[in-house]
Structures are given as C-alpha cells and as structure tokens.
Amino acid sequence: MRKFLIQWVVKKLLKGVVEEDILPITEMSDSDKEMLGKQAKLVKDLEVWKRIKSQMQEEAKKRMFERSKNFDDMIFGKACLYIIDVIEQKLENLSKL
C-alpha cells in the first residue's frame, strides 16, 4: 500500500519537469525555431545520441530490476527513464518546427 501511495503522490501531485518546460518555443523568434528544429532533427538521427539513450535506458532498467536494494532505487530508475522520455519528446517536437 505504501508503494502505491508514493507512486500516486509522485505522479499526481509532484509535477516534475515536462517537455513544455524546456525551451518554450513561444519565446523564440522564427529564425531560432527554424534553427533549433533543424538541429533537433540532426540530434535525433546521430548515432552517438542513439547509443547514449539506449545505454541510459539499459542502465536505468538494471538499477530498477537487477540492482535495486529498496524502493528508492526503483523510483530513481523510473526517474531516469522519465527524463530520457522528456528529452525525446522535446527533440521530436522541435524537429517538427
């Protein structure tokens, strides 16, 4: 019950960083939007980004499922996966500019 309650509180009440919080496009000029859109497309396609992202995801999963000693380790792994997802969402949205 404690784990469920903590997950619910973290998910519903403690709002972390979301994609819209990072580089808000409403504050950018059109030329900045265009430049960042092109760069976001490039970053998404870079092999180094794909490998870093993949390794980060694997390490987070290992920490959650193989090396976790307590519930906090699980939350840390989930937070890592969440941050990777936020970065991915931002790159995807910027690449559509």
PDB file of N, CA and C in Angstrom:
ATOM      1  N   MET A   1       0.827  -1.193   0.000  1.00  0.00           N
ATOM      2  CA  MET A   1       0.000   0.000   0.000  1.00  0.00           C
ATOM      3  C   MET A   1       0.872   1.257   0.000  1.00  0.00           C
ATOM      4  N   ARG A   2       1.974   1.203   0.771  1.00  0.00           N
ATOM      5  CA  ARG A   2       2.881   2.357   0.854  1.00  0.00           C
ATOM      6  C   ARG A   2       3.462   2.697  -0.526  1.00  0.00           C
ATOM      7  N   LYS A   3       3.882   1.668  -1.256  1.00  0.00           N
ATOM      8  CA  LYS A   3       4.463   1.874  -2.587  1.00  0.00           C
ATOM      9  C   LYS A   3       3.444   2.507  -3.532  1.00  0.00           C
ATOM     10  N   PHE A   4       2.235   1.994  -3.483  1.00  0.00           N
ATOM     11  CA  PHE A   4       1.176   2.531  -4.333  1.00  0.00           C
ATOM     12  C   PHE A   4       0.925   3.997  -4.023  1.00  0.00           C
ATOM     13  N   LEU A   5       0.847   4.320  -2.747  1.00  0.00           N
ATOM     14  CA  LEU A   5       0.588   5.689  -2.321  1.00  0.00           C
ATOM     15  C   LEU A   5       1.720   6.630  -2.767  1.00  0.00           C
ATOM     16  N   ILE A   6       2.955   6.190  -2.603  1.00  0.00           N
ATOM     17  CA  ILE A   6       4.098   7.019  -3.020  1.00  0.00           C
ATOM     18  C   ILE A   6       4.064   7.247  -4.528  1.00  0.00           C
ATOM     19  N   GLN A   7       3.815   6.189  -5.293  1.00  0.00           N
ATOM     20  CA  GLN A   7       3.743   6.339  -6.751  1.00  0.00           C
ATOM     21  C   GLN A   7       2.636   7.302  -7.147  1.00  0.00           C
ATOM     22  N   TRP A   8       1.498   7.185  -6.527  1.00  0.00           N
ATOM     23  CA  TRP A   8       0.375   8.060  -6.857  1.00  0.00           C
ATOM     24  C   TRP A   8       0.700   9.510  -6.532  1.00  0.00           C
ATOM     25  N   VAL A   9       1.278   9.749  -5.355  1.00  0.00           N
ATOM     26  CA  VAL A   9       1.620  11.110  -4.948  1.00  0.00           C
ATOM     27  C   VAL A   9       2.644  11.709  -5.911  1.00  0.00           C
ATOM     28  N   VAL A  10       3.669  10.951  -6.237  1.00  0.00           N
ATOM     29  CA  VAL A  10       4.708  11.450  -7.145  1.00  0.00           C
ATOM     30  C   VAL A  10       4.119  11.757  -8.518  1.00  0.00           C
ATOM     31  N   LYS A  11       3.270  10.871  -8.996  1.00  0.00           N
ATOM     32  CA  LYS A  11       2.705  11.032 -10.340  1.00  0.00           C
ATOM     33  C   LYS A  11       1.680  12.165 -10.408  1.00  0.00           C
ATOM     34  N   LYS A  12       0.823  12.268  -9.416  1.00  0.00           N
ATOM     35  CA  LYS A  12      -0.293  13.217  -9.482  1.00  0.00           C
ATOM     36  C   LYS A  12      -0.018  14.568  -8.839  1.00  0.00           C
ATOM     37  N   LEU A  13       0.745  14.586  -7.775  1.00  0.00           N
ATOM     38  CA  LEU A  13       0.891  15.824  -7.021  1.00  0.00           C
ATOM     39  C   LEU A  13       2.229  16.523  -7.223  1.00  0.00           C
ATOM     40  N   LEU A  14       3.286  15.777  -7.357  1.00  0.00           N
ATOM     41  CA  LEU A  14       4.608  16.379  -7.523  1.00  0.00           C
ATOM     42  C   LEU A  14       4.961  16.412  -9.003  1.00  0.00           C
ATOM     43  N   LYS A  15       4.613  17.485  -9.625  1.00  0.00           N
ATOM     44  CA  LYS A  15       4.848  17.595 -11.059  1.00  0.00           C
ATOM     45  C   LYS A  15       6.318  17.880 -11.310  1.00  0.00           C
ATOM     46  N   GLY A  16       6.943  16.995 -12.018  1.00  0.00           N
ATOM     47  CA  GLY A  16       8.339  17.177 -12.376  1.00  0.00           C
ATOM     48  C   GLY A  16       8.446  18.015 -13.631  1.00  0.00           C
ATOM     49  N   VAL A  17       9.604  17.999 -14.196  1.00  0.00           N
ATOM     50  CA  VAL A  17       9.849  18.721 -15.436  1.00  0.00           C
ATOM     51  C   VAL A  17       9.094  18.021 -16.554  1.00  0.00           C
ATOM     52  N   VAL A  18       8.396  18.799 -17.346  1.00  0.00           N
ATOM     53  CA  VAL A  18       7.710  18.261 -18.517  1.00  0.00           C
ATOM     54  C   VAL A  18       8.296  18.900 -19.763  1.00  0.00           C
ATOM     55  N   GLU A  19       8.009  18.324 -20.884  1.00  0.00           N
ATOM     56  CA  GLU A  19       8.585  18.761 -22.156  1.00  0.00           C
ATOM     57  C   GLU A  19       8.341  20.247 -22.421  1.00  0.00           C
ATOM     58  N   GLU A  20       7.175  20.740 -22.055  1.00  0.00           N
ATOM     59  CA  GLU A  20       6.832  22.134 -22.313  1.00  0.00           C
ATOM     60  C   GLU A  20       7.667  23.112 -21.489  1.00  0.00           C
ATOM     61  N   ASP A  21       8.280  22.633 -20.406  1.00  0.00           N
ATOM     62  CA  ASP A  21       9.110  23.487 -19.562  1.00  0.00           C
ATOM     63  C   ASP A  21      10.476  23.777 -20.191  1.00  0.00           C
ATOM     64  N   ILE A  22      10.873  22.971 -21.141  1.00  0.00           N
ATOM     65  CA  ILE A  22      12.215  23.075 -21.719  1.00  0.00           C
ATOM     66  C   ILE A  22      12.142  23.834 -23.042  1.00  0.00           C
ATOM     67  N   LEU A  23      12.945  24.859 -23.177  1.00  0.00           N
ATOM     68  CA  LEU A  23      12.991  25.679 -24.396  1.00  0.00           C
ATOM     69  C   LEU A  23      11.597  26.027 -24.921  1.00  0.00           C
ATOM     70  N   PRO A  24      10.829  26.813 -24.190  1.00  0.00           N
ATOM     71  CA  PRO A  24       9.485  27.159 -24.666  1.00  0.00           C
ATOM     72  C   PRO A  24       9.556  27.902 -26.004  1.00  0.00           C
ATOM     73  N   ILE A  25       8.907  27.381 -27.021  1.00  0.00           N
ATOM     74  CA  ILE A  25       9.012  27.961 -28.358  1.00  0.00           C
ATOM     75  C   ILE A  25       8.255  29.271 -28.492  1.00  0.00           C
ATOM     76  N   THR A  26       7.358  29.553 -27.559  1.00  0.00           N
ATOM     77  CA  THR A  26       6.601  30.803 -27.635  1.00  0.00           C
ATOM     78  C   THR A  26       7.511  32.011 -27.414  1.00  0.00           C
ATOM     79  N   GLU A  27       8.659  31.788 -26.804  1.00  0.00           N
ATOM     80  CA  GLU A  27       9.583  32.887 -26.525  1.00  0.00           C
ATOM     81  C   GLU A  27      10.690  33.006 -27.576  1.00  0.00           C
ATOM     82  N   MET A  28      10.551  32.285 -28.687  1.00  0.00           N
ATOM     83  CA  MET A  28      11.601  32.259 -29.708  1.00  0.00           C
ATOM     84  C   MET A  28      11.185  32.993 -30.960  1.00  0.00           C
ATOM     85  N   SER A  29      12.181  33.523 -31.641  1.00  0.00           N
ATOM     86  CA  SER A  29      11.928  34.117 -32.952  1.00  0.00           C
ATOM     87  C   SER A  29      11.766  32.993 -33.972  1.00  0.00           C
ATOM     88  N   ASP A  30      11.224  33.318 -35.128  1.00  0.00           N
ATOM     89  CA  ASP A  30      11.032  32.308 -36.171  1.00  0.00           C
ATOM     90  C   ASP A  30      12.366  31.722 -36.627  1.00  0.00           C
ATOM     91  N   SER A  31      13.393  32.557 -36.703  1.00  0.00           N
ATOM     92  CA  SER A  31      14.699  32.045 -37.139  1.00  0.00           C
ATOM     93  C   SER A  31      15.286  31.084 -36.100  1.00  0.00           C
ATOM     94  N   ASP A  32      15.075  31.371 -34.807  1.00  0.00           N
ATOM     95  CA  ASP A  32      15.533  30.464 -33.761  1.00  0.00           C
ATOM     96  C   ASP A  32      14.776  29.135 -33.835  1.00  0.00           C
ATOM     97  N   LYS A  33      13.474  29.211 -34.061  1.00  0.00           N
ATOM     98  CA  LYS A  33      12.671  27.991 -34.177  1.00  0.00           C
ATOM     99  C   LYS A  33      13.172  27.129 -35.321  1.00  0.00           C
ATOM    100  N   GLU A  34      13.425  27.764 -36.458  1.00  0.00           N
ATOM    101  CA  GLU A  34      13.899  27.019 -37.629  1.00  0.00           C
ATOM    102  C   GLU A  34      15.250  26.369 -37.354  1.00  0.00           C
ATOM    103  N   MET A  35      16.168  27.136 -36.759  1.00  0.00           N
ATOM    104  CA  MET A  35      17.498  26.618 -36.463  1.00  0.00           C
ATOM    105  C   MET A  35      17.416  25.447 -35.482  1.00  0.00           C
ATOM    106  N   LEU A  36      16.653  25.612 -34.411  1.00  0.00           N
ATOM    107  CA  LEU A  36      16.540  24.550 -33.416  1.00  0.00           C
ATOM    108  C   LEU A  36      15.833  23.320 -33.985  1.00  0.00           C
ATOM    109  N   GLY A  37      14.866  23.533 -34.855  1.00  0.00           N
ATOM    110  CA  GLY A  37      14.187  22.406 -35.498  1.00  0.00           C
ATOM    111  C   GLY A  37      15.145  21.574 -36.330  1.00  0.00           C
ATOM    112  N   LYS A  38      15.986  22.229 -37.091  1.00  0.00           N
ATOM    113  CA  LYS A  38      16.974  21.515 -37.906  1.00  0.00           C
ATOM    114  C   LYS A  38      17.973  20.768 -37.028  1.00  0.00           C
ATOM    115  N   GLN A  39      18.417  21.419 -35.966  1.00  0.00           N
ATOM    116  CA  GLN A  39      19.389  20.781 -35.082  1.00  0.00           C
ATOM    117  C   GLN A  39      18.763  19.603 -34.334  1.00  0.00           C
ATOM    118  N   ALA A  40      17.507  19.737 -33.941  1.00  0.00           N
ATOM    119  CA  ALA A  40      16.824  18.637 -33.252  1.00  0.00           C
ATOM    120  C   ALA A  40      16.722  17.412 -34.159  1.00  0.00           C
ATOM    121  N   LYS A  41      16.417  17.634 -35.442  1.00  0.00           N
ATOM    122  CA  LYS A  41      16.373  16.518 -36.397  1.00  0.00           C
ATOM    123  C   LYS A  41      17.726  15.838 -36.483  1.00  0.00           C
ATOM    124  N   LEU A  42      18.758  16.640 -36.534  1.00  0.00           N
ATOM    125  CA  LEU A  42      20.116  16.109 -36.617  1.00  0.00           C
ATOM    126  C   LEU A  42      20.456  15.283 -35.370  1.00  0.00           C
ATOM    127  N   VAL A  43      20.180  15.827 -34.200  1.00  0.00           N
ATOM    128  CA  VAL A  43      20.495  15.133 -32.949  1.00  0.00           C
ATOM    129  C   VAL A  43      19.763  13.796 -32.879  1.00  0.00           C
ATOM    130  N   LYS A  44      18.478  13.793 -33.228  1.00  0.00           N
ATOM    131  CA  LYS A  44      17.696  12.554 -33.195  1.00  0.00           C
ATOM    132  C   LYS A  44      18.306  11.466 -34.054  1.00  0.00           C
ATOM    133  N   ASP A  45      18.950  11.853 -35.147  1.00  0.00           N
ATOM    134  CA  ASP A  45      19.495  10.875 -36.079  1.00  0.00           C
ATOM    135  C   ASP A  45      20.955  10.518 -35.817  1.00  0.00           C
ATOM    136  N   LEU A  46      21.595  11.218 -34.897  1.00  0.00           N
ATOM    137  CA  LEU A  46      23.002  10.937 -34.613  1.00  0.00           C
ATOM    138  C   LEU A  46      23.155   9.585 -33.920  1.00  0.00           C
ATOM    139  N   GLU A  47      24.113   8.825 -34.378  1.00  0.00           N
ATOM    140  CA  GLU A  47      24.378   7.513 -33.784  1.00  0.00           C
ATOM    141  C   GLU A  47      24.805   7.647 -32.326  1.00  0.00           C
ATOM    142  N   VAL A  48      25.580   8.683 -32.024  1.00  0.00           N
ATOM    143  CA  VAL A  48      26.026   8.869 -30.643  1.00  0.00           C
ATOM    144  C   VAL A  48      24.835   9.096 -29.718  1.00  0.00           C
ATOM    145  N   TRP A  49      23.831   9.839 -30.153  1.00  0.00           N
ATOM    146  CA  TRP A  49      22.634  10.042 -29.332  1.00  0.00           C
ATOM    147  C   TRP A  49      21.892   8.731 -29.132  1.00  0.00           C
ATOM    148  N   LYS A  50      21.741   7.968 -30.205  1.00  0.00           N
ATOM    149  CA  LYS A  50      21.018   6.698 -30.108  1.00  0.00           C
ATOM    150  C   LYS A  50      21.699   5.750 -29.131  1.00  0.00           C
ATOM    151  N   ARG A  51      23.029   5.716 -29.171  1.00  0.00           N
ATOM    152  CA  ARG A  51      23.764   4.818 -28.280  1.00  0.00           C
ATOM    153  C   ARG A  51      23.707   5.288 -26.826  1.00  0.00           C
ATOM    154  N   ILE A  52      23.866   6.591 -26.619  1.00  0.00           N
ATOM    155  CA  ILE A  52      23.786   7.127 -25.252  1.00  0.00           C
ATOM    156  C   ILE A  52      22.404   6.849 -24.672  1.00  0.00           C
ATOM    157  N   LYS A  53      21.366   7.138 -25.450  1.00  0.00           N
ATOM    158  CA  LYS A  53      19.991   6.929 -24.979  1.00  0.00           C
ATOM    159  C   LYS A  53      19.755   5.456 -24.648  1.00  0.00           C
ATOM    160  N   SER A  54      20.183   4.587 -25.517  1.00  0.00           N
ATOM    161  CA  SER A  54      19.995   3.156 -25.307  1.00  0.00           C
ATOM    162  C   SER A  54      20.722   2.672 -24.052  1.00  0.00           C
ATOM    163  N   GLN A  55      21.950   3.117 -23.876  1.00  0.00           N
ATOM    164  CA  GLN A  55      22.702   2.704 -22.694  1.00  0.00           C
ATOM    165  C   GLN A  55      22.097   3.265 -21.413  1.00  0.00           C
ATOM    166  N   MET A  56      21.630   4.498 -21.473  1.00  0.00           N
ATOM    167  CA  MET A  56      20.979   5.088 -20.300  1.00  0.00           C
ATOM    168  C   MET A  56      19.728   4.290 -19.926  1.00  0.00           C
ATOM    169  N   GLN A  57      18.949   3.914 -20.923  1.00  0.00           N
ATOM    170  CA  GLN A  57      17.741   3.140 -20.656  1.00  0.00           C
ATOM    171  C   GLN A  57      18.091   1.782 -20.050  1.00  0.00           C
ATOM    172  N   GLU A  58      19.107   1.132 -20.597  1.00  0.00           N
ATOM    173  CA  GLU A  58      19.517  -0.173 -20.077  1.00  0.00           C
ATOM    174  C   GLU A  58      20.018  -0.069 -18.638  1.00  0.00           C
ATOM    175  N   GLU A  59      20.824   0.944 -18.360  1.00  0.00           N
ATOM    176  CA  GLU A  59      21.339   1.134 -17.000  1.00  0.00           C
ATOM    177  C   GLU A  59      20.205   1.423 -16.016  1.00  0.00           C
ATOM    178  N   ALA A  60      19.254   2.239 -16.423  1.00  0.00           N
ATOM    179  CA  ALA A  60      18.117   2.535 -15.548  1.00  0.00           C
ATOM    180  C   ALA A  60      17.325   1.266 -15.253  1.00  0.00           C
ATOM    181  N   LYS A  61      17.119   0.449 -16.271  1.00  0.00           N
ATOM    182  CA  LYS A  61      16.383  -0.810 -16.077  1.00  0.00           C
ATOM    183  C   LYS A  61      17.152  -1.758 -15.164  1.00  0.00           C
ATOM    184  N   LYS A  62      18.476  -1.826 -15.345  1.00  0.00           N
ATOM    185  CA  LYS A  62      19.282  -2.676 -14.468  1.00  0.00           C
ATOM    186  C   LYS A  62      19.176  -2.217 -13.019  1.00  0.00           C
ATOM    187  N   ARG A  63      19.229  -0.911 -12.825  1.00  0.00           N
ATOM    188  CA  ARG A  63      19.132  -0.377 -11.458  1.00  0.00           C
ATOM    189  C   ARG A  63      17.761  -0.684 -10.856  1.00  0.00           C
ATOM    190  N   MET A  64      16.740  -0.680 -11.689  1.00  0.00           N
ATOM    191  CA  MET A  64      15.396  -0.949 -11.189  1.00  0.00           C
ATOM    192  C   MET A  64      15.183  -2.430 -10.889  1.00  0.00           C
ATOM    193  N   PHE A  65      15.628  -3.295 -11.785  1.00  0.00           N
ATOM    194  CA  PHE A  65      15.239  -4.700 -11.698  1.00  0.00           C
ATOM    195  C   PHE A  65      16.333  -5.648 -11.225  1.00  0.00           C
ATOM    196  N   GLU A  66      17.591  -5.280 -11.394  1.00  0.00           N
ATOM    197  CA  GLU A  66      18.657  -6.195 -11.005  1.00  0.00           C
ATOM    198  C   GLU A  66      19.429  -5.727  -9.775  1.00  0.00           C
ATOM    199  N   ARG A  67      19.636  -4.429  -9.665  1.00  0.00           N
ATOM    200  CA  ARG A  67      20.488  -3.920  -8.595  1.00  0.00           C
ATOM    201  C   ARG A  67      19.749  -3.148  -7.513  1.00  0.00           C
ATOM    202  N   SER A  68      18.444  -3.068  -7.609  1.00  0.00           N
ATOM    203  CA  SER A  68      17.725  -2.265  -6.610  1.00  0.00           C
ATOM    204  C   SER A  68      17.749  -2.971  -5.256  1.00  0.00           C
ATOM    205  N   LYS A  69      18.031  -2.198  -4.247  1.00  0.00           N
ATOM    206  CA  LYS A  69      18.071  -2.718  -2.884  1.00  0.00           C
ATOM    207  C   LYS A  69      16.843  -2.280  -2.089  1.00  0.00           C
ATOM    208  N   ASN A  70      16.186  -1.234  -2.575  1.00  0.00           N
ATOM    209  CA  ASN A  70      15.000  -0.745  -1.883  1.00  0.00           C
ATOM    210  C   ASN A  70      14.106  -0.008  -2.892  1.00  0.00           C
ATOM    211  N   PHE A  71      13.007   0.480  -2.400  1.00  0.00           N
ATOM    212  CA  PHE A  71      12.030   1.137  -3.278  1.00  0.00           C
ATOM    213  C   PHE A  71      12.581   2.427  -3.879  1.00  0.00           C
ATOM    214  N   ASP A  72      13.449   3.106  -3.153  1.00  0.00           N
ATOM    215  CA  ASP A  72      14.043   4.344  -3.667  1.00  0.00           C
ATOM    216  C   ASP A  72      14.862   4.082  -4.935  1.00  0.00           C
ATOM    217  N   ASP A  73      15.526   2.944  -4.997  1.00  0.00           N
ATOM    218  CA  ASP A  73      16.278   2.586  -6.198  1.00  0.00           C
ATOM    219  C   ASP A  73      15.342   2.437  -7.399  1.00  0.00           C
ATOM    220  N   MET A  74      14.176   1.878  -7.156  1.00  0.00           N
ATOM    221  CA  MET A  74      13.181   1.731  -8.227  1.00  0.00           C
ATOM    222  C   MET A  74      12.714   3.107  -8.712  1.00  0.00           C
ATOM    223  N   ILE A  75      12.446   3.991  -7.782  1.00  0.00           N
ATOM    224  CA  ILE A  75      11.993   5.338  -8.148  1.00  0.00           C
ATOM    225  C   ILE A  75      13.076   6.061  -8.931  1.00  0.00           C
ATOM    226  N   PHE A  76      14.331   5.910  -8.518  1.00  0.00           N
ATOM    227  CA  PHE A  76      15.437   6.550  -9.229  1.00  0.00           C
ATOM    228  C   PHE A  76      15.511   6.049 -10.669  1.00  0.00           C
ATOM    229  N   GLY A  77      15.390   4.748 -10.867  1.00  0.00           N
ATOM    230  CA  GLY A  77      15.406   4.184 -12.217  1.00  0.00           C
ATOM    231  C   GLY A  77      14.259   4.704 -13.062  1.00  0.00           C
ATOM    232  N   LYS A  78      13.075   4.794 -12.458  1.00  0.00           N
ATOM    233  CA  LYS A  78      11.917   5.325 -13.182  1.00  0.00           C
ATOM    234  C   LYS A  78      12.122   6.790 -13.531  1.00  0.00           C
ATOM    235  N   ALA A  79      12.743   7.545 -12.622  1.00  0.00           N
ATOM    236  CA  ALA A  79      13.015   8.961 -12.893  1.00  0.00           C
ATOM    237  C   ALA A  79      13.978   9.103 -14.067  1.00  0.00           C
ATOM    238  N   CYS A  80      14.983   8.247 -14.120  1.00  0.00           N
ATOM    239  CA  CYS A  80      15.925   8.288 -15.251  1.00  0.00           C
ATOM    240  C   CYS A  80      15.198   8.027 -16.568  1.00  0.00           C
ATOM    241  N   LEU A  81      14.349   7.016 -16.582  1.00  0.00           N
ATOM    242  CA  LEU A  81      13.596   6.710 -17.805  1.00  0.00           C
ATOM    243  C   LEU A  81      12.667   7.860 -18.173  1.00  0.00           C
ATOM    244  N   TYR A  82      12.081   8.496 -17.162  1.00  0.00           N
ATOM    245  CA  TYR A  82      11.191   9.625 -17.411  1.00  0.00           C
ATOM    246  C   TYR A  82      11.953  10.785 -18.051  1.00  0.00           C
ATOM    247  N   ILE A  83      13.132  11.089 -17.546  1.00  0.00           N
ATOM    248  CA  ILE A  83      13.924  12.191 -18.089  1.00  0.00           C
ATOM    249  C   ILE A  83      14.322  11.915 -19.532  1.00  0.00           C
ATOM    250  N   ILE A  84      14.704  10.682 -19.817  1.00  0.00           N
ATOM    251  CA  ILE A  84      15.035  10.322 -21.203  1.00  0.00           C
ATOM    252  C   ILE A  84      13.821  10.550 -22.093  1.00  0.00           C
ATOM    253  N   ASP A  85      12.647  10.160 -21.613  1.00  0.00           N
ATOM    254  CA  ASP A  85      11.414  10.343 -22.381  1.00  0.00           C
ATOM    255  C   ASP A  85      11.113  11.825 -22.610  1.00  0.00           C
ATOM    256  N   VAL A  86      11.322  12.658 -21.612  1.00  0.00           N
ATOM    257  CA  VAL A  86      11.088  14.099 -21.757  1.00  0.00           C
ATOM    258  C   VAL A  86      12.016  14.679 -22.824  1.00  0.00           C
ATOM    259  N   ILE A  87      13.278  14.277 -22.802  1.00  0.00           N
ATOM    260  CA  ILE A  87      14.241  14.765 -23.806  1.00  0.00           C
ATOM    261  C   ILE A  87      13.818  14.303 -25.201  1.00  0.00           C
ATOM    262  N   GLU A  88      13.415  13.050 -25.303  1.00  0.00           N
ATOM    263  CA  GLU A  88      12.953  12.521 -26.587  1.00  0.00           C
ATOM    264  C   GLU A  88      11.742  13.293 -27.118  1.00  0.00           C
ATOM    265  N   GLN A  89      10.795  13.571 -26.240  1.00  0.00           N
ATOM    266  CA  GLN A  89       9.605  14.326 -26.636  1.00  0.00           C
ATOM    267  C   GLN A  89       9.990  15.717 -27.131  1.00  0.00           C
ATOM    268  N   LYS A  90      10.914  16.357 -26.427  1.00  0.00           N
ATOM    269  CA  LYS A  90      11.313  17.703 -26.820  1.00  0.00           C
ATOM    270  C   LYS A  90      12.006  17.683 -28.168  1.00  0.00           C
ATOM    271  N   LEU A  91      12.907  16.739 -28.379  1.00  0.00           N
ATOM    272  CA  LEU A  91      13.573  16.634 -29.678  1.00  0.00           C
ATOM    273  C   LEU A  91      12.560  16.369 -30.791  1.00  0.00           C
ATOM    274  N   GLU A  92      11.609  15.524 -30.524  1.00  0.00           N
ATOM    275  CA  GLU A  92      10.578  15.213 -31.527  1.00  0.00           C
ATOM    276  C   GLU A  92       9.769  16.455 -31.874  1.00  0.00           C
ATOM    277  N   ASN A  93       9.325  17.177 -30.861  1.00  0.00           N
ATOM    278  CA  ASN A  93       8.520  18.373 -31.120  1.00  0.00           C
ATOM    279  C   ASN A  93       9.322  19.485 -31.785  1.00  0.00           C
ATOM    280  N   LEU A  94      10.563  19.661 -31.376  1.00  0.00           N
ATOM    281  CA  LEU A  94      11.401  20.670 -32.022  1.00  0.00           C
ATOM    282  C   LEU A  94      11.683  20.292 -33.467  1.00  0.00           C
ATOM    283  N   SER A  95      11.860  19.025 -33.742  1.00  0.00           N
ATOM    284  CA  SER A  95      12.168  18.612 -35.116  1.00  0.00           C
ATOM    285  C   SER A  95      11.010  18.844 -36.066  1.00  0.00           C
ATOM    286  N   LYS A  96       9.822  19.083 -35.535  1.00  0.00           N
ATOM    287  CA  LYS A  96       8.642  19.351 -36.374  1.00  0.00           C
ATOM    288  C   LYS A  96       8.457  20.846 -36.663  1.00  0.00           C
ATOM    289  N   LEU A  97       9.329  21.690 -36.112  1.00  0.00           N
ATOM    290  CA  LEU A  97       9.184  23.134 -36.336  1.00  0.00           C
ATOM    291  C   LEU A  97       9.546  23.517 -37.758  1.00  0.00           C
TER     292      LEU A  97
END
